[in-house]
Backbone as a chain_set.jsonl record, in Angstrom:
{"seq": "MDREGASTPAGGGLSSSTNRVQTTIEKTYFEKQRDALVAEIAVSLEHVLSNINTLNRSLEGVIVVGKEFESVSTLWSTFYDDMAHDNPEDENDDHDESILDDQNEDSRNNL", "coords": {"N": [[-28.267, -49.311, 2.219], [-28.735, -45.935, 1.384], [-27.213, -43.506, -0.783], [-26.661, -40.836, 0.312], [-25.724, -40.506, 2.038], [-26.318, -41.674, 4.342], [-24.732, -43.614, 5.03], [-22.76, -43.301, 5.295], [-19.52, -42.316, 7.178], [-19.062, -39.938, 10.068], [-16.885, -38.248, 9.129], [-17.05, -38.511, 6.415], [-17.955, -37.843, 3.224], [-20.204, -35.831, 3.166], [-19.501, -33.945, 4.662], [-16.676, -34.157, 3.719], [-17.672, -32.419, 1.691], [-18.716, -29.844, 2.464], [-15.801, -29.348, 4.219], [-14.57, -28.172, 1.275], [-16.224, -26.544, 0.194], [-15.638, -24.512, 2.831], [-12.745, -24.529, 2.768], [-12.641, -22.328, 0.033], [-14.566, -20.51, 0.808], [-13.134, -19.291, 3.405], [-10.598, -16.734, 3.219], [-7.207, -17.546, 2.101], [-3.523, -17.635, 3.599], [-1.882, -16.437, 2.316], [-3.906, -14.791, 0.219], [-4.92, -13.293, 2.545], [-2.072, -11.587, 3.448], [-1.721, -10.921, 0.774], [-4.368, -8.717, 0.132], [-3.716, -7.1, 2.276], [-0.85, -6.186, 2.114], [-1.921, -4.658, -0.293], [-4.211, -2.849, 0.261], [-2.062, -1.318, 2.329], [-0.684, -0.343, 0.324], [-2.897, 1.633, -1.11], [-3.543, 2.968, 1.145], [-0.786, 3.919, 0.791], [0.011, 5.313, -1.338], [-2.135, 6.852, -1.861], [-1.344, 8.559, 0.191], [0.887, 9.978, -0.913], [-0.174, 10.806, -3.671], [-1.52, 13.063, -2.117], [0.453, 14.712, -0.815], [2.009, 15.201, -3.374], [-0.247, 16.951, -4.522], [0.297, 18.979, -2.439], [2.79, 19.643, -3.117], [2.01, 20.882, -5.527], [1.0, 23.07, -5.204], [2.244, 24.281, -3.858], [4.712, 25.575, -5.66], [3.087, 26.589, -7.575], [2.223, 28.761, -5.744], [4.849, 30.04, -5.368], [5.095, 30.523, -8.784], [3.516, 32.591, -8.566], [4.816, 34.849, -7.261], [6.906, 34.734, -8.802], [5.986, 35.827, -10.801], [5.607, 38.277, -9.642], [7.518, 39.819, -9.018], [8.573, 40.527, -11.895], [7.72, 42.546, -13.183], [9.568, 44.155, -11.782], [11.916, 42.918, -12.655], [12.007, 43.544, -14.699], [12.527, 46.66, -14.976], [15.062, 46.659, -13.951], [16.973, 45.166, -14.929], [16.786, 47.076, -17.834], [18.232, 49.308, -16.335], [20.198, 48.13, -16.222], [21.357, 47.28, -19.093], [21.252, 50.079, -19.574], [23.415, 50.947, -19.056], [25.322, 49.547, -19.304], [25.968, 50.684, -22.117], [26.756, 52.862, -21.42], [29.259, 51.885, -21.09], [31.438, 51.631, -22.12], [32.753, 53.585, -22.788], [33.867, 54.484, -20.753], [35.449, 52.514, -20.264], [37.364, 53.299, -22.494], [38.374, 55.813, -21.199], [40.278, 54.717, -19.299], [41.544, 52.811, -21.011], [42.923, 54.919, -22.374], [44.853, 55.706, -19.706], [46.033, 54.428, -18.664], [48.188, 53.835, -21.309], [49.215, 56.963, -20.536], [49.932, 55.99, -18.191], [51.491, 54.018, -19.124], [53.683, 56.094, -20.827], [54.605, 57.325, -18.951], [55.911, 55.884, -17.064], [57.959, 54.591, -19.135], [58.838, 57.686, -19.48], [60.286, 58.286, -17.155], [62.281, 55.824, -17.069], [64.269, 56.687, -18.141], [65.317, 58.706, -17.95]], "CA": [[-28.242, -48.217, 2.685], [-29.107, -44.416, 0.694], [-26.807, -42.92, -1.112], [-26.991, -39.628, 0.236], [-24.852, -40.188, 2.974], [-26.483, -42.059, 5.435], [-24.616, -44.994, 5.444], [-20.97, -42.561, 5.12], [-18.675, -42.009, 9.068], [-19.214, -38.707, 10.55], [-15.864, -37.835, 8.39], [-16.685, -38.569, 4.592], [-19.294, -37.529, 2.658], [-21.473, -34.294, 3.303], [-18.425, -32.809, 5.419], [-15.425, -33.12, 3.058], [-17.974, -30.912, 0.345], [-18.507, -28.786, 2.693], [-14.877, -28.677, 3.858], [-14.138, -27.81, 0.262], [-16.633, -24.887, 0.397], [-15.606, -23.264, 3.608], [-11.65, -23.68, 2.116], [-12.491, -21.492, -0.805], [-14.838, -19.341, 0.828], [-11.911, -18.582, 3.813], [-9.001, -16.904, 2.174], [-5.302, -18.554, 2.512], [-2.481, -16.887, 4.195], [-1.316, -15.322, 1.044], [-4.137, -13.752, -0.16], [-4.494, -12.353, 3.3], [-1.428, -10.949, 3.51], [-2.11, -9.561, -0.254], [-5.017, -7.745, 0.692], [-2.882, -6.757, 3.205], [-0.327, -5.39, 1.056], [-2.798, -4.022, -1.509], [-4.406, -2.001, 1.453], [-0.902, -0.636, 2.95], [0.405, 0.144, -0.942], [-3.348, 2.144, -1.374], [-3.11, 4.133, 1.816], [1.262, 4.765, 0.109], [-0.285, 6.701, -2.522], [-3.086, 8.228, -1.049], [-0.415, 9.9, 1.097], [1.939, 10.289, -2.404], [-1.006, 12.341, -4.103], [-1.196, 14.805, -1.245], [2.05, 15.768, -1.526], [1.642, 15.916, -4.744], [-1.109, 18.087, -4.274], [0.269, 19.835, -1.652], [3.684, 20.861, -3.676], [2.396, 21.852, -6.758], [0.263, 24.16, -4.637], [3.537, 25.354, -4.196], [4.776, 25.221, -7.08], [1.822, 27.939, -8.039], [2.494, 29.994, -5.197], [5.876, 30.699, -6.38], [4.97, 30.976, -9.67], [2.528, 33.858, -8.98], [5.298, 35.636, -6.93], [8.04, 35.313, -9.799], [5.343, 36.625, -12.118], [5.575, 39.73, -9.428], [8.853, 41.0, -9.843], [9.265, 40.51, -13.381], [8.315, 44.029, -13.618], [10.907, 44.75, -10.959], [13.337, 42.445, -13.095], [12.436, 44.202, -16.38], [13.389, 47.699, -14.502], [17.123, 46.347, -13.536], [17.625, 44.991, -16.647], [16.805, 48.019, -18.593], [18.974, 49.963, -16.242], [21.881, 47.54, -16.309], [21.546, 47.365, -19.874], [21.599, 51.108, -19.991], [24.527, 50.803, -17.406], [26.096, 48.428, -20.115], [26.064, 51.218, -22.824], [27.731, 54.609, -20.669], [30.799, 51.919, -19.652], [32.545, 51.643, -23.431], [33.577, 55.707, -22.28], [34.904, 54.359, -19.235], [36.848, 51.672, -20.498], [38.386, 54.653, -23.315], [39.187, 56.665, -20.377], [41.079, 52.973, -19.256], [42.706, 52.685, -21.35], [44.09, 56.084, -22.2], [44.908, 56.1, -18.263], [46.923, 52.851, -19.049], [48.911, 54.377, -22.354], [49.455, 57.377, -20.17], [50.93, 55.073, -17.468], [53.023, 53.758, -19.852], [54.584, 57.192, -21.404], [55.351, 58.62, -17.562], [57.4, 54.757, -16.92], [59.373, 55.473, -20.211], [60.146, 58.715, -18.728], [61.104, 57.57, -15.938], [63.63, 54.866, -17.213], [64.741, 57.476, -19.911], [66.311, 59.869, -17.578]], "C": [[-28.357, -46.848, 1.658], [-27.821, -43.741, -0.127], [-26.872, -41.389, -0.378], [-26.322, -39.425, 1.282], [-24.813, -40.448, 4.411], [-25.591, -43.183, 6.091], [-22.505, -44.573, 5.563], [-20.5, -42.195, 6.914], [-18.913, -40.845, 8.597], [-18.013, -37.845, 9.505], [-16.104, -37.211, 6.541], [-17.913, -37.586, 4.278], [-19.139, -36.455, 1.853], [-19.704, -33.585, 3.418], [-17.438, -32.746, 4.546], [-16.635, -32.375, 1.536], [-18.171, -30.014, 0.986], [-17.251, -28.078, 3.574], [-14.337, -27.292, 2.847], [-14.952, -26.749, 0.65], [-15.991, -23.998, 1.663], [-13.737, -22.61, 3.298], [-11.428, -22.607, 1.361], [-13.491, -20.456, -0.547], [-13.76, -18.828, 2.021], [-11.561, -18.676, 3.24], [-8.046, -17.509, 2.565], [-4.458, -17.697, 3.037], [-2.427, -15.687, 3.033], [-2.01, -14.653, 0.562], [-4.534, -13.301, 0.726], [-3.695, -11.783, 3.333], [-0.933, -9.812, 1.664], [-2.782, -9.021, -0.21], [-4.755, -6.673, 1.885], [-2.015, -5.769, 2.495], [-0.689, -4.081, 0.3], [-2.712, -2.556, -0.527], [-3.068, -0.952, 1.828], [-0.777, -0.32, 1.381], [-1.06, 1.124, -1.42], [-3.392, 3.339, 0.066], [-1.797, 5.486, 1.085], [0.916, 6.142, -0.768], [-0.63, 7.371, -2.166], [-1.889, 8.849, -0.773], [0.63, 10.536, -0.321], [0.696, 11.541, -2.576], [-1.033, 13.406, -2.857], [-0.741, 15.167, -1.366], [2.341, 16.538, -2.271], [0.631, 17.034, -4.492], [-0.726, 19.185, -3.465], [1.969, 20.447, -2.437], [3.264, 20.821, -4.663], [0.957, 22.734, -6.428], [1.256, 24.989, -3.998], [4.641, 25.567, -4.554], [4.078, 26.813, -7.227], [2.141, 28.811, -7.402], [3.746, 30.598, -6.049], [6.142, 31.137, -7.947], [4.167, 32.438, -9.82], [3.648, 35.056, -7.806], [6.246, 35.47, -7.958], [6.734, 36.285, -10.832], [5.146, 38.132, -11.632], [6.665, 40.285, -10.078], [8.89, 41.315, -11.223], [8.715, 41.89, -13.516], [9.645, 44.592, -13.377], [12.085, 44.467, -12.247], [13.128, 43.464, -14.481], [13.677, 45.423, -15.948], [14.535, 47.825, -14.567], [17.369, 46.21, -14.218], [17.438, 46.306, -17.457], [17.619, 48.93, -17.903], [20.174, 49.41, -16.323], [22.109, 47.517, -17.942], [22.183, 48.959, -20.32], [23.419, 51.488, -19.477], [25.575, 50.547, -18.737], [27.165, 49.166, -20.904], [27.327, 51.809, -22.552], [29.317, 53.381, -21.176], [31.656, 51.695, -21.044], [33.313, 53.107, -23.52], [34.361, 54.839, -21.39], [36.117, 53.696, -19.398], [37.584, 52.487, -21.63], [38.826, 54.784, -22.179], [40.74, 56.118, -20.002], [41.838, 53.231, -19.58], [43.589, 53.956, -21.867], [44.939, 56.543, -21.187], [46.12, 55.407, -18.62], [47.908, 53.326, -20.128], [49.652, 55.83, -20.967], [50.721, 57.002, -19.181], [52.512, 55.014, -17.981], [54.403, 54.777, -20.528], [54.824, 57.11, -20.599], [56.376, 57.115, -17.302], [58.094, 55.017, -17.752], [59.975, 56.348, -20.062], [61.015, 58.828, -18.166], [62.412, 56.377, -15.93], [64.204, 55.487, -18.219], [66.059, 58.125, -18.682], [67.379, 58.991, -16.235]], "O": [[-27.532, -47.154, 0.797], [-27.415, -43.134, 0.864], [-27.523, -40.737, -1.194], [-26.186, -38.26, 1.654], [-24.086, -40.033, 5.313], [-25.641, -43.582, 7.254], [-21.5, -45.248, 5.786], [-21.36, -41.827, 7.715], [-19.007, -40.49, 7.422], [-18.371, -36.729, 9.13], [-15.713, -36.278, 5.839], [-18.562, -36.823, 4.993], [-18.58, -36.113, 0.811], [-19.009, -32.995, 2.592], [-17.019, -31.616, 4.291], [-16.133, -31.909, 0.513], [-17.902, -28.965, 0.402], [-17.237, -26.868, 3.797], [-13.952, -26.159, 3.138], [-14.47, -25.957, 1.46], [-15.847, -22.791, 1.47], [-13.288, -21.467, 3.383], [-10.463, -21.871, 1.567], [-13.55, -19.518, -1.342], [-13.332, -17.725, 1.68], [-11.507, -19.641, 2.477], [-8.173, -18.113, 3.631], [-4.901, -16.573, 2.799], [-2.805, -14.517, 2.975], [-1.47, -13.62, 0.168], [-4.937, -12.229, 0.275], [-4.191, -10.66, 3.239], [-0.315, -8.773, 1.434], [-2.281, -7.966, -0.599], [-5.438, -5.718, 2.255], [-2.412, -4.621, 2.293], [-0.14, -2.981, 0.232], [-1.871, -1.661, -0.45], [-3.203, 0.238, 1.545], [-0.84, 0.886, 1.623], [-0.659, 1.74, -2.407], [-3.254, 4.539, -0.171], [-1.716, 6.703, 0.923], [1.3, 7.309, -0.843], [-0.111, 8.464, -1.94], [-1.438, 9.686, -1.556], [0.923, 11.731, -0.375], [0.57, 12.628, -2.012], [-0.483, 14.507, -2.898], [-0.865, 16.196, -2.03], [2.705, 17.714, -2.295], [1.109, 18.137, -4.227], [-1.259, 20.281, -3.641], [2.266, 21.631, -2.279], [4.241, 20.651, -5.393], [0.067, 22.98, -7.242], [1.115, 26.167, -3.67], [5.579, 25.754, -3.778], [4.605, 27.9, -6.989], [2.441, 29.848, -7.993], [3.714, 31.345, -7.027], [7.064, 31.856, -8.329], [4.158, 33.187, -10.797], [3.126, 36.149, -7.585], [6.627, 36.629, -8.119], [6.936, 37.349, -11.418], [4.773, 39.051, -12.362], [6.819, 40.912, -11.126], [9.263, 42.423, -11.609], [9.518, 42.562, -14.163], [10.473, 45.159, -14.09], [12.862, 45.297, -12.718], [14.044, 43.999, -15.107], [14.882, 45.451, -16.199], [15.143, 48.771, -15.067], [18.183, 47.002, -14.692], [18.584, 46.561, -17.828], [18.029, 49.735, -18.739], [21.182, 50.098, -16.485], [23.284, 47.789, -18.187], [23.148, 49.161, -21.056], [24.236, 52.353, -19.791], [26.476, 51.329, -19.042], [28.38, 48.974, -20.879], [28.447, 51.593, -23.015], [30.347, 53.93, -21.566], [32.851, 51.569, -20.779], [34.244, 53.484, -24.231], [35.567, 54.646, -21.538], [37.261, 53.939, -19.015], [38.773, 52.171, -21.598], [39.709, 53.993, -21.847], [41.844, 56.625, -20.202], [42.813, 53.759, -19.045], [44.816, 53.961, -21.765], [45.694, 57.496, -21.38], [47.167, 56.013, -18.845], [48.984, 53.102, -19.574], [50.733, 55.481, -20.491], [51.891, 57.384, -19.205], [53.652, 55.406, -17.732], [55.582, 54.461, -20.687], [55.896, 56.522, -20.738], [57.594, 57.284, -17.356], [59.051, 55.728, -17.446], [61.19, 56.423, -20.25], [62.155, 59.253, -18.349], [63.229, 56.156, -15.037], [64.644, 54.853, -19.178], [67.281, 57.978, -18.671], [68.297, 59.597, -15.683]]}, "num_chains": 1, "name": "protein.A"}
Protein backbone atom coordinates (compact mmCIF):
# COMPACT_ATOMS: atom_id res chain seq x y z
CA MET A 1 0.00 0.00 0.00
CA ASP A 2 1.19 3.53 -0.61
CA ARG A 3 2.18 6.20 1.88
CA GLU A 4 -0.57 8.61 0.88
CA GLY A 5 -2.75 7.38 3.67
CA ALA A 6 -4.67 4.70 1.83
CA SER A 7 -3.53 2.08 4.35
CA THR A 8 -4.01 4.29 7.40
CA PRO A 9 -7.06 3.94 9.56
CA ALA A 10 -9.83 6.55 9.44
CA GLY A 11 -8.51 8.56 12.42
CA GLY A 12 -4.83 8.70 11.49
CA GLY A 13 -2.57 10.21 8.85
CA LEU A 14 -4.23 13.12 7.09
CA SER A 15 -6.99 13.55 9.61
CA SER A 16 -4.53 14.15 12.47
CA SER A 17 -2.77 16.89 10.51
CA THR A 18 -6.17 18.33 9.64
CA ASN A 19 -7.06 18.35 13.35
CA ARG A 20 -3.87 20.31 14.10
CA VAL A 21 -4.72 22.87 11.42
CA GLN A 22 -8.26 23.24 12.78
CA THR A 23 -6.87 23.68 16.30
CA THR A 24 -4.53 26.42 15.14
CA ILE A 25 -7.28 28.08 13.10
CA GLU A 26 -9.83 27.95 15.91
CA LYS A 27 -9.11 30.22 18.81
CA THR A 28 -8.53 28.74 22.18
CA TYR A 29 -10.71 29.67 25.14
CA PHE A 30 -7.94 31.93 26.46
CA GLU A 31 -7.63 33.79 23.16
CA LYS A 32 -11.41 34.25 22.96
CA GLN A 33 -11.55 35.63 26.49
CA ARG A 34 -8.52 37.85 25.84
CA ASP A 35 -10.10 39.26 22.67
CA ALA A 36 -13.36 39.90 24.53
CA LEU A 37 -11.51 41.72 27.32
CA VAL A 38 -9.45 43.74 24.86
CA ALA A 39 -12.64 44.79 23.08
CA GLU A 40 -14.25 45.74 26.41
CA ILE A 41 -11.17 47.76 27.37
CA ALA A 42 -11.24 49.53 24.00
CA VAL A 43 -14.89 50.51 24.53
CA SER A 44 -14.11 51.71 28.05
CA LEU A 45 -11.20 53.81 26.81
CA GLU A 46 -13.46 55.38 24.18
CA HIS A 47 -15.89 56.34 26.96
CA VAL A 48 -13.03 57.79 29.02
CA LEU A 49 -11.82 59.79 26.03
CA SER A 50 -15.32 61.09 25.40
CA ASN A 51 -15.71 62.12 29.06
CA ILE A 52 -12.29 63.81 29.07
CA ASN A 53 -13.29 65.81 25.99
CA THR A 54 -16.52 66.84 27.73
CA LEU A 55 -14.56 67.88 30.82
CA ASN A 56 -12.14 69.85 28.64
CA ARG A 57 -15.00 71.76 27.01
CA SER A 58 -16.49 72.50 30.44
CA LEU A 59 -13.17 73.79 31.76
CA GLU A 60 -12.74 75.98 28.69
CA GLY A 61 -16.20 77.43 29.40
CA VAL A 62 -15.24 78.14 33.00
CA ILE A 63 -12.07 79.89 31.87
CA VAL A 64 -14.05 82.06 29.43
CA VAL A 65 -16.50 83.05 32.18
CA GLY A 66 -13.57 83.80 34.51
CA LYS A 67 -12.00 86.06 31.90
CA GLU A 68 -15.29 87.93 31.54
CA PHE A 69 -15.17 88.78 35.26
CA GLU A 70 -11.54 89.93 35.14
CA SER A 71 -12.43 93.58 34.55
CA VAL A 72 -14.99 93.49 37.38
CA SER A 73 -12.40 91.91 39.65
CA THR A 74 -9.88 94.61 38.79
CA LEU A 75 -12.44 97.31 39.52
CA TRP A 76 -13.30 95.84 42.94
CA SER A 77 -9.60 95.37 43.74
CA THR A 78 -8.97 99.01 43.00
CA PHE A 79 -11.94 100.02 45.12
CA TYR A 80 -10.77 97.82 48.00
CA ASP A 81 -7.20 99.12 47.80
CA ASP A 82 -8.44 102.71 47.83
CA MET A 83 -10.66 102.00 50.84
CA ALA A 84 -7.77 100.28 52.63
CA HIS A 85 -5.60 103.38 52.18
CA ASP A 86 -8.35 105.55 53.66
CA ASN A 87 -8.69 103.33 56.76
CA PRO A 88 -5.45 104.28 58.58
CA GLU A 89 -6.99 107.66 59.38
CA ASP A 90 -10.03 105.89 60.80
CA GLU A 91 -7.73 103.66 62.83
CA ASN A 92 -6.10 106.78 64.29
CA ASP A 93 -9.55 108.07 65.21
CA ASP A 94 -10.30 104.78 66.93
CA HIS A 95 -6.97 104.98 68.75
CA ASP A 96 -7.76 108.55 69.85
CA GLU A 97 -11.18 107.43 71.06
CA SER A 98 -9.68 104.60 73.08
CA ILE A 99 -7.24 107.05 74.71
CA LEU A 100 -10.13 109.36 75.59
CA ASP A 101 -12.07 106.42 77.02
CA ASP A 102 -9.07 105.46 79.16
CA GLN A 103 -8.72 109.04 80.38
CA ASN A 104 -12.43 109.26 81.22
CA GLU A 105 -12.24 105.97 83.08
CA ASP A 106 -9.20 107.18 85.08
CA SER A 107 -10.96 110.40 85.97
CA ARG A 108 -14.02 108.48 87.19
CA ASN A 109 -11.86 106.25 89.30
CA ASN A 110 -10.25 109.28 90.90
CA LEU A 111 -13.60 110.70 91.97
